[in-house]
Coordinates of C-alpha atoms in Angstrom, one line a residue:
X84 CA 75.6 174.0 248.1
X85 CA 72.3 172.9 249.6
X86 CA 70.8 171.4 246.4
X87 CA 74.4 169.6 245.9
X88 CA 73.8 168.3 249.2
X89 CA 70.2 167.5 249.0
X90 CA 71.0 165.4 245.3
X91 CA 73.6 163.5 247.2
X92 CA 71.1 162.6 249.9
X93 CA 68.2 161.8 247.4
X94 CA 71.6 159.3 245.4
X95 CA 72.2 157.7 249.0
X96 CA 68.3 157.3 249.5
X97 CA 67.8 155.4 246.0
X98 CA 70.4 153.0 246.6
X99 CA 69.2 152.1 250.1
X100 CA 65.8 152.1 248.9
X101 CA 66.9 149.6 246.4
X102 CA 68.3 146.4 248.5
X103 CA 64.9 145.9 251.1
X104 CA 62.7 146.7 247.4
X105 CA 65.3 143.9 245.7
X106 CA 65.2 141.3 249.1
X107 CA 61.1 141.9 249.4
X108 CA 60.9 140.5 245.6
X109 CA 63.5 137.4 246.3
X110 CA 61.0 136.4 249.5
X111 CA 58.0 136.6 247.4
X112 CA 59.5 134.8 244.6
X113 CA 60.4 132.3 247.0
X114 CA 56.7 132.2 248.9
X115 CA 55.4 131.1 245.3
X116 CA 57.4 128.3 244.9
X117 CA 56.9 127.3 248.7
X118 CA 53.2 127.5 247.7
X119 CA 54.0 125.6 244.5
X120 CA 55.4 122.9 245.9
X121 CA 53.6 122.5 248.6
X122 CA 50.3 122.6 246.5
X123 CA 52.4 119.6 244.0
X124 CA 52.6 117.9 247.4
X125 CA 49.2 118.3 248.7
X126 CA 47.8 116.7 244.9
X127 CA 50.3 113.8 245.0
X128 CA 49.1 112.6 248.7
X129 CA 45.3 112.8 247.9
X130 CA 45.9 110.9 244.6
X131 CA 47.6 108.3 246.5
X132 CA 44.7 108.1 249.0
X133 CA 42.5 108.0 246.1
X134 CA 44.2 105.4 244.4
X135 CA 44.9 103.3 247.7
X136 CA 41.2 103.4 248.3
X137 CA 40.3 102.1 245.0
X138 CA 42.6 99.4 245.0
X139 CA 40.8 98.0 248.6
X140 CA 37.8 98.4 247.1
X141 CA 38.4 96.8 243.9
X142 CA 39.9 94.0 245.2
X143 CA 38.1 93.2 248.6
X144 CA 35.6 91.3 247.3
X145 CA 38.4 89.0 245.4
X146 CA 40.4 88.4 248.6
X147 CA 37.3 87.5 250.8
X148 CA 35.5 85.2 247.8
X149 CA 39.3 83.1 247.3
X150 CA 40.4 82.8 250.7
X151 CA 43.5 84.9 249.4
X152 CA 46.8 85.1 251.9
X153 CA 47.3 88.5 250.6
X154 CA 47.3 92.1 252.7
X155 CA 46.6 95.7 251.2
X156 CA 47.8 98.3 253.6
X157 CA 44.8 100.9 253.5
X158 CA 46.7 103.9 253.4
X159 CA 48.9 103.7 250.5
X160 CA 48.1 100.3 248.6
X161 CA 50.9 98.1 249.4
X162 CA 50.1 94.2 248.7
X163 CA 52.0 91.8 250.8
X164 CA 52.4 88.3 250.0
X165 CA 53.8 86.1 252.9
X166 CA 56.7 83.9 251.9
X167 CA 54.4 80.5 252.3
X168 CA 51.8 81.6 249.8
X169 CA 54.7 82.3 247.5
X170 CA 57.7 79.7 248.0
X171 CA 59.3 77.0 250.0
X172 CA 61.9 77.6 252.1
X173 CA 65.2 78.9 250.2
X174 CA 62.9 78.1 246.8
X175 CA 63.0 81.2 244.6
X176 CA 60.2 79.2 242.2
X177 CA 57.1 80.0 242.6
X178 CA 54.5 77.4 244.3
X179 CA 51.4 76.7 241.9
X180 CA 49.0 77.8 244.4
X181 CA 50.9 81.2 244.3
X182 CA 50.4 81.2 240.2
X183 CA 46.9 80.2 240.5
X184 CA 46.1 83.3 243.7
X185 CA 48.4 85.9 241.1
X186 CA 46.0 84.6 237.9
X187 CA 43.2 85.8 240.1
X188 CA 44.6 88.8 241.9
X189 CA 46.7 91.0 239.4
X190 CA 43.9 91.5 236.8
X191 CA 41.8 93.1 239.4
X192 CA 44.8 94.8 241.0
X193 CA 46.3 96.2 237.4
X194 CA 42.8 97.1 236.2
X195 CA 42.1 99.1 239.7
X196 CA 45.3 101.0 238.7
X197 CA 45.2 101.8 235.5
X198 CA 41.6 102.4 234.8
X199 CA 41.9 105.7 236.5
X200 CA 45.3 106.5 237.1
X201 CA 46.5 105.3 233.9
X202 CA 48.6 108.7 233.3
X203 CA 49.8 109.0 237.4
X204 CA 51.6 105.3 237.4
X205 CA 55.3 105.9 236.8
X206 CA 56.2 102.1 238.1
X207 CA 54.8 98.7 239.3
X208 CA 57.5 97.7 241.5
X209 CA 58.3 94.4 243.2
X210 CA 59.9 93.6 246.1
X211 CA 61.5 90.7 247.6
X212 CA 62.5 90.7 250.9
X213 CA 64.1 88.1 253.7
X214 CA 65.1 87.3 256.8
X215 CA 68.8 87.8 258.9
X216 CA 69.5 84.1 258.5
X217 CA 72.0 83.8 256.4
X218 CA 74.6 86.2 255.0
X219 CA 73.3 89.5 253.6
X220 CA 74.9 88.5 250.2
X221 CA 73.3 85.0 249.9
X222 CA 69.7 86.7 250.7
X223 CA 70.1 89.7 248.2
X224 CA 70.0 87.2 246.0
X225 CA 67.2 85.5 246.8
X226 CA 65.2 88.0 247.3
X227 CA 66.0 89.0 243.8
X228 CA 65.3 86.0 242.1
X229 CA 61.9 86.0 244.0
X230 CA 61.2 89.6 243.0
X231 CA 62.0 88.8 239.6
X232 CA 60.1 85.6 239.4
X233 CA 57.0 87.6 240.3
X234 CA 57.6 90.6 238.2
X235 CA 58.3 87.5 235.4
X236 CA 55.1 85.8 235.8
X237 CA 52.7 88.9 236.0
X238 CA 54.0 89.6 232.1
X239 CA 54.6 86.2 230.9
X240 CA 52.6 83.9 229.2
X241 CA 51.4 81.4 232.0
X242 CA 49.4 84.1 233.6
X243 CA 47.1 84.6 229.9
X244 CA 46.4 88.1 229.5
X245 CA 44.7 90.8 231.0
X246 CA 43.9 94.3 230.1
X247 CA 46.8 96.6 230.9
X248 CA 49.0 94.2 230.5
X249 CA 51.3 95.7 227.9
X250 CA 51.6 99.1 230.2
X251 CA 52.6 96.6 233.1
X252 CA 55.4 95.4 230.9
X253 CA 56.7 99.3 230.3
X254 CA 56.3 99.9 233.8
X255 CA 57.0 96.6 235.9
X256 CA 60.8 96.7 238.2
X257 CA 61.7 94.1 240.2
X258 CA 64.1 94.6 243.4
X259 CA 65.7 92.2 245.4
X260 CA 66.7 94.1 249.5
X261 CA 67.9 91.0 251.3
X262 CA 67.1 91.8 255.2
X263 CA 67.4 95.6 254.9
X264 CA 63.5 96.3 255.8
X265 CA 63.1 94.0 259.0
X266 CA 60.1 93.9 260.0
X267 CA 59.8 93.3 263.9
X268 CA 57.6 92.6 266.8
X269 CA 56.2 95.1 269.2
X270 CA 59.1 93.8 271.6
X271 CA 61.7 94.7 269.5
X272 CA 62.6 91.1 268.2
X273 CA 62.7 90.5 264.4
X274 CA 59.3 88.8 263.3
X275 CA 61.1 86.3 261.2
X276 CA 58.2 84.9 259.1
X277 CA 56.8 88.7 258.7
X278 CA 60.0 89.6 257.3
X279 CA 59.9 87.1 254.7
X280 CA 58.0 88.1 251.8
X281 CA 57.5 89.8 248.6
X282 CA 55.8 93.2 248.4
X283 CA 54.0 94.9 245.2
X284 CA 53.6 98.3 245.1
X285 CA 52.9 101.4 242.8
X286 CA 54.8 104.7 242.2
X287 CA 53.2 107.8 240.9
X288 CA 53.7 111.0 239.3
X289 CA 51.3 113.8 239.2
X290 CA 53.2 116.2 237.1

């Protein structure tokens, strides 16, 4: 009667035992991929510092020698062009002296990218962005044509060629937001010339 007892105890035990054994292995299973990703994360944001720094430097010397309206945000590499380097007003064309400033800039830009990061670039992507005035619809599309006039220029023929070029033809998007991304004055007011321009940016992938 006692040994009955005692084997029912020792049945009871093992399948209590099992569940904290069971939910032990489920939390350590999910600290590794905590780790993992947060490891994945840790290597994407010090590639993109990397890259951002390379960028600045490989093109500083280019902006200061040409006078270039053009600003590279130190952090993550973003190049703003200001809508009177690039167009008239309502003009989705570019201006000459924007072809001429792109003839000069994108080589070094593209070659900063690629010649080290050839395998983390995913995208070269270009934005257009504009002001409120105006409907919403009306500036989409002009700030698409303008994004696509860039992204059209940097691959055609006008601009000659360049090394990379063929990858920036696989990898180029262009993206029109209309007045989505605002930019605005430490009042509060929208900065209506800041607003208007054309961004170029990089996407990554360190898998």
């Amino acid at each position: 009667m006692i040994n009955k007892y005692r084997r029912t105890i020792n049945k009871e035990f093992e399948k209590s035992s099992f569940w904290p054994t069971f939910t032990d292995m489920i939390a350590t299973v999910l600290m590794v991929i905590m780790l993992i990703l947060f490891s994945s994360e840790s290597i994407t944001g010090s590639v993109e510092k990397d890259l951002a720094k390379n960028i600045n430097d490989s093109v500083k010397n280019t902006l200061i020698n040409q006078g270039l309206d053009v600003s590279v945000d130190e952090n993550n590499g973003l190049v703003t062009f200001g809508e009177s380097t690039m167009f008239d007003v309502d003009s989705y064309e570019l201006k000459q002296e924007a072809k001429e400033m792109l003839k000069i800039f994108i080589p070094r830009y593209v070659e900063a990218l690629y010649s080290d990061y050839d395998g983390n670039i995913s995208k070269i992507v270009i934005k257009g962005h504009t002001d409120d005035v105006g409907s919403y619809l009306y500036n989409l599309d002009l700030s698409q044509k303008r994004a696509y006039s860039v992204a059209t220029f940097i691959v055609g023929e006008e601009i000659g060629d360049y090394k990379y070029k063929d990858k920036v033809l696989k990898d180029i998007e262009a993206i029109g937001r209309s007045e989505a991304e605002l930019i605005k004055n430490t009042d509060g007011t929208i900065n209506k010339d800041a607003s208007r321009r054309v961004e170029l940016m990089y996407e990554i992938d360190v898998d």
